[in-house]
Amino acid sequence: LRACLTREVSLVRGGPGTGKSVLVRLALRALLANGGRQRKRAEPRPVLVVCATDVALDALLEGLLAALPSEAASAPSLVRVGGPCRKESLRPYSLRQRVLSERERDEGHARAWKALSKQQRELRERADGLVARLLREAEPTADDLDEACSTAQIMSLCSDAPGGWHDIEEALSLWLEPVRKARAAREAAAAPAAAA
């Protein structure tokens, strides 16, 4: 415990049941109670705890939070970084949840996010329009694929048949079918508007 509290970096290791988690929880409680200060340093220092598994990290954090006073446990200084958090009680401490909470609180960010989303949607519609126009002018052929695509890309396009492989012409036709249907639907919708 003394080494954990007085050294810049400490490694705690041992077999199952040797008290690693208890020792780390005690050290963390002491560090947090001391404001993260080590030795005679005046400024608080961050404490990084690394665990081999998300389960071990969750167990350590649960034990630490249970031992802390409620005002310290609600402090924003604890952040859990790692894989998905399976414990509902620890979700507020996950980095992802913290980012989402900050995003919701920051109205300026939310406005910027909406503006960017709108701009992205407009760019996507514009790109879709350009693709549709290009496809109206000339649909790609198997020769175009041979020139523009790698062998792996062509194999990927031709490999999704339930019984094996598609012929390249058949694969191209299947790939273009939704585009053709969307184009026909757009043209059908635009025809009454153009007539008016």
Short mmCIF file of N, CA and C in Angstrom, two decimals:
data_model
loop_
_atom_site.label_atom_id
_atom_site.label_comp_id
_atom_site.label_asym_id
_atom_site.label_seq_id
_atom_site.Cartn_x
_atom_site.Cartn_y
_atom_site.Cartn_z
N LEU A 1 0.83 -1.19 0.00
CA LEU A 1 0.00 0.00 0.00
C LEU A 1 0.88 1.25 0.00
N ARG A 2 1.96 1.22 0.77
CA ARG A 2 2.86 2.36 0.82
C ARG A 2 3.47 2.63 -0.55
N ALA A 3 3.84 1.57 -1.28
CA ALA A 3 4.43 1.74 -2.61
C ALA A 3 3.42 2.37 -3.56
N CYS A 4 2.18 1.94 -3.48
CA CYS A 4 1.14 2.51 -4.35
C CYS A 4 0.94 3.99 -4.09
N LEU A 5 1.09 4.39 -2.84
CA LEU A 5 0.82 5.78 -2.48
C LEU A 5 2.02 6.69 -2.62
N THR A 6 3.22 6.13 -2.73
CA THR A 6 4.41 6.99 -2.76
C THR A 6 5.17 6.94 -4.08
N ARG A 7 4.89 5.99 -4.93
CA ARG A 7 5.61 5.89 -6.20
C ARG A 7 4.78 6.43 -7.35
N GLU A 8 5.49 6.89 -8.36
CA GLU A 8 4.83 7.42 -9.56
C GLU A 8 4.02 6.34 -10.27
N VAL A 9 4.59 5.13 -10.39
CA VAL A 9 3.93 4.00 -11.04
C VAL A 9 4.06 2.79 -10.14
N SER A 10 2.95 2.08 -9.95
CA SER A 10 2.96 0.87 -9.13
C SER A 10 2.29 -0.25 -9.90
N LEU A 11 2.84 -1.43 -9.79
CA LEU A 11 2.27 -2.61 -10.40
C LEU A 11 1.82 -3.54 -9.28
N VAL A 12 0.55 -3.89 -9.30
CA VAL A 12 0.01 -4.81 -8.30
C VAL A 12 -0.37 -6.08 -9.06
N ARG A 13 0.27 -7.18 -8.69
CA ARG A 13 -0.03 -8.43 -9.37
C ARG A 13 0.01 -9.57 -8.36
N GLY A 14 -0.64 -10.66 -8.73
CA GLY A 14 -0.67 -11.82 -7.85
C GLY A 14 -1.77 -12.76 -8.31
N GLY A 15 -1.79 -13.90 -7.73
CA GLY A 15 -2.78 -14.92 -8.10
C GLY A 15 -4.16 -14.56 -7.59
N PRO A 16 -5.14 -15.36 -7.96
CA PRO A 16 -6.50 -15.13 -7.48
C PRO A 16 -6.57 -15.20 -5.96
N GLY A 17 -7.32 -14.28 -5.37
CA GLY A 17 -7.53 -14.30 -3.93
C GLY A 17 -6.39 -13.76 -3.09
N THR A 18 -5.41 -13.11 -3.70
CA THR A 18 -4.26 -12.60 -2.94
C THR A 18 -4.45 -11.17 -2.47
N GLY A 19 -5.59 -10.55 -2.78
CA GLY A 19 -5.88 -9.22 -2.26
C GLY A 19 -5.55 -8.07 -3.18
N LYS A 20 -5.35 -8.35 -4.45
CA LYS A 20 -5.02 -7.27 -5.41
C LYS A 20 -6.11 -6.21 -5.43
N SER A 21 -7.35 -6.65 -5.58
CA SER A 21 -8.46 -5.71 -5.68
C SER A 21 -8.63 -4.91 -4.40
N VAL A 22 -8.49 -5.57 -3.25
CA VAL A 22 -8.62 -4.87 -1.97
C VAL A 22 -7.52 -3.82 -1.85
N LEU A 23 -6.30 -4.18 -2.18
CA LEU A 23 -5.18 -3.25 -2.09
C LEU A 23 -5.38 -2.05 -3.02
N VAL A 24 -5.78 -2.31 -4.25
CA VAL A 24 -5.98 -1.21 -5.21
C VAL A 24 -7.12 -0.31 -4.75
N ARG A 25 -8.20 -0.89 -4.23
CA ARG A 25 -9.31 -0.06 -3.72
C ARG A 25 -8.85 0.82 -2.56
N LEU A 26 -8.05 0.27 -1.64
CA LEU A 26 -7.54 1.05 -0.51
C LEU A 26 -6.66 2.20 -1.01
N ALA A 27 -5.78 1.89 -1.95
CA ALA A 27 -4.89 2.92 -2.48
C ALA A 27 -5.68 4.00 -3.20
N LEU A 28 -6.65 3.59 -3.99
CA LEU A 28 -7.47 4.57 -4.72
C LEU A 28 -8.28 5.43 -3.76
N ARG A 29 -8.84 4.82 -2.73
CA ARG A 29 -9.59 5.60 -1.73
C ARG A 29 -8.70 6.64 -1.08
N ALA A 30 -7.47 6.24 -0.72
CA ALA A 30 -6.54 7.18 -0.10
C ALA A 30 -6.16 8.30 -1.06
N LEU A 31 -5.89 7.93 -2.31
CA LEU A 31 -5.52 8.96 -3.30
C LEU A 31 -6.68 9.92 -3.56
N LEU A 32 -7.88 9.38 -3.69
CA LEU A 32 -9.03 10.24 -3.95
C LEU A 32 -9.37 11.10 -2.74
N ALA A 33 -9.22 10.55 -1.55
CA ALA A 33 -9.47 11.33 -0.34
C ALA A 33 -8.46 12.47 -0.21
N ASN A 34 -7.28 12.25 -0.77
CA ASN A 34 -6.22 13.26 -0.73
C ASN A 34 -6.29 14.17 -1.95
N GLY A 35 -7.37 14.10 -2.71
CA GLY A 35 -7.53 14.96 -3.89
C GLY A 35 -6.62 14.57 -5.03
N GLY A 36 -6.14 13.34 -5.03
CA GLY A 36 -5.25 12.90 -6.11
C GLY A 36 -3.82 13.37 -5.91
N ARG A 37 -3.52 14.01 -4.78
CA ARG A 37 -2.16 14.52 -4.54
C ARG A 37 -1.26 13.38 -4.07
N GLN A 38 -0.05 13.37 -4.56
CA GLN A 38 0.93 12.38 -4.14
C GLN A 38 2.11 13.14 -3.52
N ARG A 39 2.69 12.55 -2.51
CA ARG A 39 3.81 13.17 -1.81
C ARG A 39 3.47 14.60 -1.42
N LYS A 40 4.36 15.54 -1.73
CA LYS A 40 4.13 16.92 -1.33
C LYS A 40 3.69 17.80 -2.48
N ARG A 41 3.29 17.20 -3.58
CA ARG A 41 2.83 17.98 -4.73
C ARG A 41 1.52 18.65 -4.38
N ALA A 42 1.38 19.88 -4.80
CA ALA A 42 0.16 20.64 -4.47
C ALA A 42 -0.97 20.34 -5.46
N GLU A 43 -0.63 20.09 -6.71
CA GLU A 43 -1.68 19.91 -7.72
C GLU A 43 -2.18 18.47 -7.73
N PRO A 44 -3.48 18.31 -7.95
CA PRO A 44 -4.02 16.95 -8.07
C PRO A 44 -3.43 16.25 -9.29
N ARG A 45 -3.22 14.97 -9.16
CA ARG A 45 -2.66 14.19 -10.25
C ARG A 45 -3.68 13.16 -10.70
N PRO A 46 -3.77 12.90 -12.00
CA PRO A 46 -4.69 11.85 -12.45
C PRO A 46 -4.17 10.49 -12.02
N VAL A 47 -5.10 9.58 -11.81
CA VAL A 47 -4.75 8.22 -11.44
C VAL A 47 -5.33 7.32 -12.52
N LEU A 48 -4.47 6.52 -13.13
CA LEU A 48 -4.89 5.60 -14.19
C LEU A 48 -4.82 4.19 -13.63
N VAL A 49 -5.93 3.47 -13.72
CA VAL A 49 -5.98 2.08 -13.30
C VAL A 49 -6.24 1.25 -14.55
N VAL A 50 -5.40 0.27 -14.80
CA VAL A 50 -5.53 -0.59 -15.97
C VAL A 50 -5.82 -2.00 -15.48
N CYS A 51 -6.85 -2.60 -16.02
CA CYS A 51 -7.21 -3.98 -15.67
C CYS A 51 -7.15 -4.85 -16.92
N ALA A 52 -6.93 -6.11 -16.72
CA ALA A 52 -6.81 -7.03 -17.85
C ALA A 52 -8.14 -7.27 -18.55
N THR A 53 -9.24 -7.16 -17.83
CA THR A 53 -10.56 -7.42 -18.43
C THR A 53 -11.54 -6.33 -18.01
N ASP A 54 -12.60 -6.18 -18.78
CA ASP A 54 -13.66 -5.25 -18.42
C ASP A 54 -14.35 -5.69 -17.14
N VAL A 55 -14.47 -7.00 -16.94
CA VAL A 55 -15.11 -7.52 -15.73
C VAL A 55 -14.31 -7.11 -14.50
N ALA A 56 -12.97 -7.23 -14.57
CA ALA A 56 -12.12 -6.84 -13.44
C ALA A 56 -12.23 -5.34 -13.19
N LEU A 57 -12.26 -4.55 -14.26
CA LEU A 57 -12.39 -3.11 -14.11
C LEU A 57 -13.72 -2.75 -13.46
N ASP A 58 -14.80 -3.38 -13.91
CA ASP A 58 -16.12 -3.11 -13.34
C ASP A 58 -16.16 -3.49 -11.86
N ALA A 59 -15.58 -4.63 -11.52
CA ALA A 59 -15.58 -5.07 -10.13
C ALA A 59 -14.80 -4.08 -9.26
N LEU A 60 -13.67 -3.62 -9.76
CA LEU A 60 -12.85 -2.66 -9.01
C LEU A 60 -13.61 -1.35 -8.82
N LEU A 61 -14.21 -0.84 -9.88
CA LEU A 61 -14.94 0.42 -9.78
C LEU A 61 -16.15 0.30 -8.86
N GLU A 62 -16.87 -0.82 -8.93
CA GLU A 62 -18.02 -1.01 -8.04
C GLU A 62 -17.58 -0.99 -6.58
N GLY A 63 -16.50 -1.69 -6.27
CA GLY A 63 -16.00 -1.70 -4.90
C GLY A 63 -15.54 -0.33 -4.46
N LEU A 64 -14.89 0.40 -5.35
CA LEU A 64 -14.42 1.74 -5.03
C LEU A 64 -15.59 2.69 -4.79
N LEU A 65 -16.58 2.65 -5.68
CA LEU A 65 -17.73 3.55 -5.54
C LEU A 65 -18.54 3.23 -4.29
N ALA A 66 -18.62 1.97 -3.93
CA ALA A 66 -19.36 1.59 -2.72
C ALA A 66 -18.65 2.12 -1.47
N ALA A 67 -17.34 2.23 -1.52
CA ALA A 67 -16.57 2.68 -0.36
C ALA A 67 -16.46 4.19 -0.27
N LEU A 68 -16.74 4.91 -1.35
CA LEU A 68 -16.60 6.37 -1.34
C LEU A 68 -17.85 7.03 -0.78
N PRO A 69 -17.68 8.20 -0.17
CA PRO A 69 -18.87 8.97 0.21
C PRO A 69 -19.66 9.33 -1.04
N SER A 70 -20.97 9.49 -0.91
CA SER A 70 -21.83 9.70 -2.09
C SER A 70 -21.43 10.93 -2.87
N GLU A 71 -20.96 12.01 -2.22
CA GLU A 71 -20.58 13.21 -2.98
C GLU A 71 -19.32 12.96 -3.82
N ALA A 72 -18.40 12.13 -3.32
CA ALA A 72 -17.21 11.81 -4.11
C ALA A 72 -17.55 10.87 -5.25
N ALA A 73 -18.49 9.96 -5.02
CA ALA A 73 -18.86 8.99 -6.05
C ALA A 73 -19.58 9.67 -7.21
N SER A 74 -20.21 10.81 -6.95
CA SER A 74 -20.91 11.50 -8.04
C SER A 74 -20.02 12.51 -8.74
N ALA A 75 -18.78 12.65 -8.30
CA ALA A 75 -17.87 13.62 -8.91
C ALA A 75 -17.54 13.23 -10.33
N PRO A 76 -17.38 14.21 -11.22
CA PRO A 76 -17.09 13.89 -12.62
C PRO A 76 -15.67 13.44 -12.87
N SER A 77 -14.87 13.24 -11.81
CA SER A 77 -13.48 12.90 -12.03
C SER A 77 -13.25 11.42 -12.33
N LEU A 78 -14.24 10.57 -12.10
CA LEU A 78 -14.10 9.16 -12.41
C LEU A 78 -14.59 8.90 -13.82
N VAL A 79 -13.74 8.32 -14.66
CA VAL A 79 -14.11 8.00 -16.03
C VAL A 79 -13.67 6.58 -16.33
N ARG A 80 -14.61 5.77 -16.80
CA ARG A 80 -14.32 4.39 -17.16
C ARG A 80 -14.10 4.33 -18.67
N VAL A 81 -12.93 3.84 -19.08
CA VAL A 81 -12.61 3.70 -20.49
C VAL A 81 -12.39 2.21 -20.74
N GLY A 82 -13.04 1.69 -21.75
CA GLY A 82 -12.86 0.27 -22.04
C GLY A 82 -13.98 -0.22 -22.92
N GLY A 83 -14.16 -1.52 -22.90
CA GLY A 83 -15.22 -2.14 -23.68
C GLY A 83 -16.59 -1.78 -23.11
N PRO A 84 -17.63 -2.33 -23.70
CA PRO A 84 -18.98 -2.00 -23.23
C PRO A 84 -19.14 -2.31 -21.74
N CYS A 85 -19.79 -1.39 -21.04
CA CYS A 85 -20.02 -1.53 -19.60
C CYS A 85 -21.28 -2.36 -19.39
N ARG A 86 -21.16 -3.48 -18.69
CA ARG A 86 -22.29 -4.36 -18.49
C ARG A 86 -23.06 -4.04 -17.20
N LYS A 87 -22.47 -3.25 -16.35
CA LYS A 87 -23.10 -2.90 -15.08
C LYS A 87 -23.82 -1.56 -15.23
N GLU A 88 -25.12 -1.59 -15.00
CA GLU A 88 -25.93 -0.37 -15.14
C GLU A 88 -25.44 0.73 -14.20
N SER A 89 -25.01 0.37 -13.01
CA SER A 89 -24.57 1.37 -12.04
C SER A 89 -23.30 2.09 -12.48
N LEU A 90 -22.53 1.49 -13.39
CA LEU A 90 -21.27 2.10 -13.84
C LEU A 90 -21.42 2.87 -15.16
N ARG A 91 -22.55 2.73 -15.82
CA ARG A 91 -22.73 3.40 -17.12
C ARG A 91 -22.51 4.91 -17.05
N PRO A 92 -22.98 5.60 -15.99
CA PRO A 92 -22.74 7.05 -15.96
C PRO A 92 -21.26 7.43 -15.95
N TYR A 93 -20.40 6.50 -15.58
CA TYR A 93 -18.97 6.78 -15.52
C TYR A 93 -18.25 6.45 -16.82
N SER A 94 -18.91 5.80 -17.78
CA SER A 94 -18.24 5.41 -19.02
C SER A 94 -17.93 6.65 -19.86
N LEU A 95 -16.84 6.59 -20.56
CA LEU A 95 -16.42 7.72 -21.39
C LEU A 95 -17.49 8.04 -22.42
N ARG A 96 -18.08 7.02 -23.01
CA ARG A 96 -19.12 7.24 -24.02
C ARG A 96 -20.30 8.00 -23.43
N GLN A 97 -20.74 7.59 -22.24
CA GLN A 97 -21.87 8.25 -21.60
C GLN A 97 -21.52 9.68 -21.23
N ARG A 98 -20.29 9.90 -20.80
CA ARG A 98 -19.86 11.27 -20.44
C ARG A 98 -19.88 12.17 -21.68
N VAL A 99 -19.41 11.64 -22.80
CA VAL A 99 -19.41 12.42 -24.03
C VAL A 99 -20.84 12.74 -24.45
N LEU A 100 -21.73 11.74 -24.39
CA LEU A 100 -23.12 11.97 -24.75
C LEU A 100 -23.77 13.01 -23.83
N SER A 101 -23.48 12.95 -22.56
CA SER A 101 -24.04 13.91 -21.61
C SER A 101 -23.54 15.32 -21.90
N GLU A 102 -22.25 15.43 -22.19
CA GLU A 102 -21.69 16.75 -22.52
C GLU A 102 -22.32 17.30 -23.78
N ARG A 103 -22.52 16.42 -24.75
CA ARG A 103 -23.11 16.85 -26.01
C ARG A 103 -24.52 17.39 -25.79
N GLU A 104 -25.29 16.70 -24.93
CA GLU A 104 -26.65 17.15 -24.65
C GLU A 104 -26.65 18.48 -23.92
N ARG A 105 -25.68 18.68 -23.04
CA ARG A 105 -25.63 19.92 -22.27
C ARG A 105 -25.17 21.11 -23.10
N ASP A 106 -24.37 20.87 -24.07
CA ASP A 106 -23.79 21.96 -24.84
C ASP A 106 -24.70 22.30 -26.02
N GLU A 107 -25.52 23.32 -25.85
CA GLU A 107 -26.48 23.68 -26.89
C GLU A 107 -25.79 24.15 -28.16
N GLY A 108 -24.70 24.87 -28.02
CA GLY A 108 -23.96 25.31 -29.20
C GLY A 108 -23.47 24.12 -30.01
N HIS A 109 -23.00 23.12 -29.31
CA HIS A 109 -22.55 21.90 -29.99
C HIS A 109 -23.73 21.24 -30.69
N ALA A 110 -24.88 21.21 -30.01
CA ALA A 110 -26.07 20.58 -30.60
C ALA A 110 -26.49 21.32 -31.87
N ARG A 111 -26.45 22.66 -31.83
CA ARG A 111 -26.81 23.42 -33.03
C ARG A 111 -25.83 23.14 -34.17
N ALA A 112 -24.56 23.11 -33.84
CA ALA A 112 -23.54 22.82 -34.86
C ALA A 112 -23.73 21.42 -35.41
N TRP A 113 -24.07 20.47 -34.52
CA TRP A 113 -24.30 19.08 -34.95
C TRP A 113 -25.47 19.00 -35.91
N LYS A 114 -26.55 19.74 -35.59
CA LYS A 114 -27.72 19.75 -36.48
C LYS A 114 -27.37 20.37 -37.82
N ALA A 115 -26.60 21.46 -37.80
CA ALA A 115 -26.21 22.11 -39.05
C ALA A 115 -25.35 21.18 -39.89
N LEU A 116 -24.42 20.49 -39.25
CA LEU A 116 -23.58 19.55 -39.99
C LEU A 116 -24.39 18.38 -40.53
N SER A 117 -25.35 17.91 -39.74
CA SER A 117 -26.21 16.81 -40.20
C SER A 117 -27.02 17.25 -41.41
N LYS A 118 -27.53 18.47 -41.36
CA LYS A 118 -28.31 19.00 -42.49
C LYS A 118 -27.41 19.11 -43.73
N GLN A 119 -26.21 19.63 -43.52
CA GLN A 119 -25.27 19.77 -44.64
C GLN A 119 -24.91 18.40 -45.20
N GLN A 120 -24.71 17.42 -44.33
CA GLN A 120 -24.39 16.07 -44.79
C GLN A 120 -25.54 15.50 -45.60
N ARG A 121 -26.77 15.70 -45.11
CA ARG A 121 -27.96 15.21 -45.82
C ARG A 121 -28.05 15.85 -47.21
N GLU A 122 -27.81 17.18 -47.28
CA GLU A 122 -27.87 17.88 -48.56
C GLU A 122 -26.79 17.37 -49.51
N LEU A 123 -25.59 17.14 -48.99
CA LEU A 123 -24.50 16.63 -49.83
C LEU A 123 -24.81 15.22 -50.32
N ARG A 124 -25.42 14.40 -49.43
CA ARG A 124 -25.79 13.05 -49.84
C ARG A 124 -26.83 13.09 -50.95
N GLU A 125 -27.84 13.98 -50.81
CA GLU A 125 -28.86 14.11 -51.85
C GLU A 125 -28.25 14.58 -53.15
N ARG A 126 -27.31 15.51 -53.04
CA ARG A 126 -26.63 16.01 -54.25
C ARG A 126 -25.82 14.90 -54.92
N ALA A 127 -25.11 14.12 -54.11
CA ALA A 127 -24.33 13.01 -54.65
C ALA A 127 -25.25 11.97 -55.29
N ASP A 128 -26.37 11.68 -54.62
CA ASP A 128 -27.33 10.73 -55.19
C ASP A 128 -27.85 11.23 -56.53
N GLY A 129 -28.11 12.54 -56.61
CA GLY A 129 -28.57 13.13 -57.87
C GLY A 129 -27.54 13.01 -58.97
N LEU A 130 -26.27 13.25 -58.62
CA LEU A 130 -25.20 13.12 -59.62
C LEU A 130 -25.05 11.68 -60.08
N VAL A 131 -25.12 10.75 -59.14
CA VAL A 131 -25.01 9.33 -59.51
C VAL A 131 -26.18 8.94 -60.40
N ALA A 132 -27.39 9.39 -60.03
CA ALA A 132 -28.57 9.06 -60.84
C ALA A 132 -28.41 9.63 -62.26
N ARG A 133 -27.93 10.87 -62.36
CA ARG A 133 -27.75 11.48 -63.67
C ARG A 133 -26.72 10.70 -64.49
N LEU A 134 -25.62 10.34 -63.85
CA LEU A 134 -24.59 9.58 -64.55
C LEU A 134 -25.12 8.22 -64.99
N LEU A 135 -25.91 7.59 -64.14
CA LEU A 135 -26.46 6.29 -64.50
C LEU A 135 -27.51 6.41 -65.61
N ARG A 136 -28.22 7.53 -65.63
CA ARG A 136 -29.18 7.74 -66.72
C ARG A 136 -28.43 7.87 -68.04
N GLU A 137 -27.30 8.55 -67.98
CA GLU A 137 -26.53 8.77 -69.21
C GLU A 137 -25.91 7.47 -69.70
N ALA A 138 -25.37 6.67 -68.78
CA ALA A 138 -24.76 5.40 -69.20
C ALA A 138 -24.54 4.52 -67.99
N GLU A 139 -25.23 3.38 -67.96
CA GLU A 139 -25.00 2.43 -66.88
C GLU A 139 -23.65 1.76 -67.09
N PRO A 140 -22.97 1.42 -65.98
CA PRO A 140 -21.68 0.74 -66.14
C PRO A 140 -21.87 -0.66 -66.71
N THR A 141 -20.87 -1.09 -67.41
CA THR A 141 -20.89 -2.43 -68.02
C THR A 141 -19.86 -3.31 -67.31
N ALA A 142 -19.86 -4.58 -67.68
CA ALA A 142 -18.86 -5.50 -67.11
C ALA A 142 -17.46 -5.05 -67.49
N ASP A 143 -17.29 -4.49 -68.70
CA ASP A 143 -15.97 -3.98 -69.11
C ASP A 143 -15.54 -2.82 -68.23
N ASP A 144 -16.50 -1.95 -67.86
CA ASP A 144 -16.19 -0.84 -66.96
C ASP A 144 -15.69 -1.35 -65.61
N LEU A 145 -16.35 -2.42 -65.13
CA LEU A 145 -15.93 -3.00 -63.86
C LEU A 145 -14.51 -3.55 -63.96
N ASP A 146 -14.23 -4.25 -65.06
CA ASP A 146 -12.89 -4.79 -65.25
C ASP A 146 -11.83 -3.70 -65.21
N GLU A 147 -12.15 -2.54 -65.77
CA GLU A 147 -11.18 -1.44 -65.81
C GLU A 147 -11.07 -0.72 -64.47
N ALA A 148 -12.20 -0.55 -63.77
CA ALA A 148 -12.21 0.31 -62.59
C ALA A 148 -12.06 -0.42 -61.26
N CYS A 149 -12.31 -1.72 -61.22
CA CYS A 149 -12.33 -2.44 -59.95
C CYS A 149 -11.18 -3.43 -59.86
N SER A 150 -10.80 -3.71 -58.62
CA SER A 150 -9.79 -4.74 -58.39
C SER A 150 -10.46 -6.11 -58.48
N THR A 151 -9.66 -7.14 -58.58
CA THR A 151 -10.18 -8.50 -58.63
C THR A 151 -10.98 -8.81 -57.37
N ALA A 152 -10.48 -8.35 -56.22
CA ALA A 152 -11.17 -8.60 -54.95
C ALA A 152 -12.54 -7.93 -54.94
N GLN A 153 -12.64 -6.73 -55.48
CA GLN A 153 -13.93 -6.04 -55.52
C GLN A 153 -14.92 -6.77 -56.43
N ILE A 154 -14.44 -7.22 -57.57
CA ILE A 154 -15.31 -7.95 -58.50
C ILE A 154 -15.75 -9.27 -57.86
N MET A 155 -14.81 -9.96 -57.18
CA MET A 155 -15.16 -11.22 -56.52
C MET A 155 -16.19 -10.97 -55.43
N SER A 156 -16.05 -9.89 -54.70
CA SER A 156 -17.01 -9.54 -53.66
C SER A 156 -18.39 -9.30 -54.25
N LEU A 157 -18.45 -8.62 -55.37
CA LEU A 157 -19.71 -8.33 -56.04
C LEU A 157 -20.38 -9.61 -56.54
N CYS A 158 -19.58 -10.54 -57.02
CA CYS A 158 -20.12 -11.75 -57.64
C CYS A 158 -20.35 -12.90 -56.64
N SER A 159 -19.89 -12.75 -55.39
CA SER A 159 -19.89 -13.89 -54.48
C SER A 159 -21.13 -14.04 -53.62
N ASP A 160 -22.08 -13.15 -53.69
CA ASP A 160 -23.20 -13.24 -52.74
C ASP A 160 -24.39 -14.06 -53.23
N ALA A 161 -24.19 -14.88 -54.21
CA ALA A 161 -25.28 -15.74 -54.69
C ALA A 161 -25.52 -16.85 -53.67
N PRO A 162 -26.80 -17.22 -53.43
CA PRO A 162 -27.08 -18.28 -52.46
C PRO A 162 -26.43 -19.61 -52.84
N GLY A 163 -26.37 -19.90 -54.09
CA GLY A 163 -25.82 -21.18 -54.53
C GLY A 163 -24.37 -21.10 -54.94
N GLY A 164 -23.71 -19.98 -54.77
CA GLY A 164 -22.31 -19.85 -55.18
C GLY A 164 -22.03 -18.48 -55.77
N TRP A 165 -21.59 -18.48 -57.02
CA TRP A 165 -21.12 -17.25 -57.65
C TRP A 165 -22.08 -16.79 -58.74
N HIS A 166 -22.23 -15.47 -58.87
CA HIS A 166 -22.96 -14.88 -59.99
C HIS A 166 -22.01 -14.67 -61.16
N ASP A 167 -22.55 -14.72 -62.34
CA ASP A 167 -21.83 -14.25 -63.51
C ASP A 167 -21.67 -12.75 -63.34
N ILE A 168 -20.61 -12.16 -63.86
CA ILE A 168 -20.36 -10.74 -63.65
C ILE A 168 -21.49 -9.86 -64.19
N GLU A 169 -22.06 -10.23 -65.34
CA GLU A 169 -23.18 -9.45 -65.90
C GLU A 169 -24.40 -9.54 -64.98
N GLU A 170 -24.67 -10.74 -64.48
CA GLU A 170 -25.81 -10.93 -63.58
C GLU A 170 -25.59 -10.17 -62.27
N ALA A 171 -24.37 -10.23 -61.72
CA ALA A 171 -24.06 -9.52 -60.48
C ALA A 171 -24.22 -8.02 -60.66
N LEU A 172 -23.76 -7.50 -61.79
CA LEU A 172 -23.89 -6.07 -62.07
C LEU A 172 -25.36 -5.69 -62.19
N SER A 173 -26.14 -6.51 -62.86
CA SER A 173 -27.56 -6.24 -63.01
C SER A 173 -28.27 -6.24 -61.66
N LEU A 174 -27.94 -7.21 -60.79
CA LEU A 174 -28.54 -7.27 -59.45
C LEU A 174 -28.12 -6.06 -58.61
N TRP A 175 -26.88 -5.64 -58.74
CA TRP A 175 -26.36 -4.50 -57.99
C TRP A 175 -27.04 -3.21 -58.44
N LEU A 176 -27.31 -3.09 -59.74
CA LEU A 176 -27.92 -1.87 -60.27
C LEU A 176 -29.43 -1.84 -60.13
N GLU A 177 -30.06 -2.98 -59.83
CA GLU A 177 -31.53 -3.04 -59.77
C GLU A 177 -32.12 -2.02 -58.80
N PRO A 178 -31.63 -1.89 -57.54
CA PRO A 178 -32.21 -0.88 -56.65
C PRO A 178 -32.02 0.55 -57.19
N VAL A 179 -30.91 0.77 -57.87
CA VAL A 179 -30.65 2.09 -58.45
C VAL A 179 -31.66 2.37 -59.56
N ARG A 180 -31.90 1.35 -60.38
CA ARG A 180 -32.88 1.52 -61.47
C ARG A 180 -34.28 1.78 -60.91
N LYS A 181 -34.66 1.02 -59.88
CA LYS A 181 -35.98 1.21 -59.27
C LYS A 181 -36.11 2.60 -58.66
N ALA A 182 -35.08 3.05 -57.98
CA ALA A 182 -35.10 4.38 -57.36
C ALA A 182 -35.20 5.45 -58.45
N ARG A 183 -34.47 5.26 -59.55
CA ARG A 183 -34.52 6.22 -60.65
C ARG A 183 -35.92 6.26 -61.25
N ALA A 184 -36.52 5.07 -61.46
CA ALA A 184 -37.87 5.01 -62.02
C ALA A 184 -38.87 5.68 -61.09
N ALA A 185 -38.72 5.48 -59.79
CA ALA A 185 -39.63 6.10 -58.82
C ALA A 185 -39.47 7.62 -58.84
N ARG A 186 -38.23 8.11 -58.92
CA ARG A 186 -38.00 9.56 -58.96
C ARG A 186 -38.58 10.16 -60.24
N GLU A 187 -38.38 9.45 -61.37
CA GLU A 187 -38.90 9.95 -62.64
C GLU A 187 -40.44 9.96 -62.63
N ALA A 188 -41.03 8.92 -62.02
CA ALA A 188 -42.50 8.86 -61.93
C ALA A 188 -43.03 9.99 -61.05
N ALA A 189 -42.31 10.29 -59.98
CA ALA A 189 -42.74 11.37 -59.08
C ALA A 189 -42.52 12.73 -59.74
N ALA A 190 -41.49 12.87 -60.54
CA ALA A 190 -41.18 14.14 -61.18
C ALA A 190 -42.10 14.40 -62.39
N ALA A 191 -42.64 13.36 -63.01
CA ALA A 191 -43.48 13.52 -64.20
C ALA A 191 -44.73 14.35 -63.92
N PRO A 192 -45.52 14.09 -62.86
CA PRO A 192 -46.69 14.93 -62.61
C PRO A 192 -46.31 16.38 -62.27
N ALA A 193 -45.19 16.55 -61.60
CA ALA A 193 -44.76 17.91 -61.25
C ALA A 193 -44.35 18.66 -62.50
N ALA A 194 -43.68 17.99 -63.43
CA ALA A 194 -43.27 18.66 -64.67
C ALA A 194 -44.47 18.98 -65.55
N ALA A 195 -45.50 18.13 -65.51
CA ALA A 195 -46.69 18.36 -66.31
C ALA A 195 -47.49 19.57 -65.79
N ALA A 196 -47.41 19.80 -64.49
CA ALA A 196 -48.15 20.92 -63.88
C ALA A 196 -47.42 22.19 -64.17
#
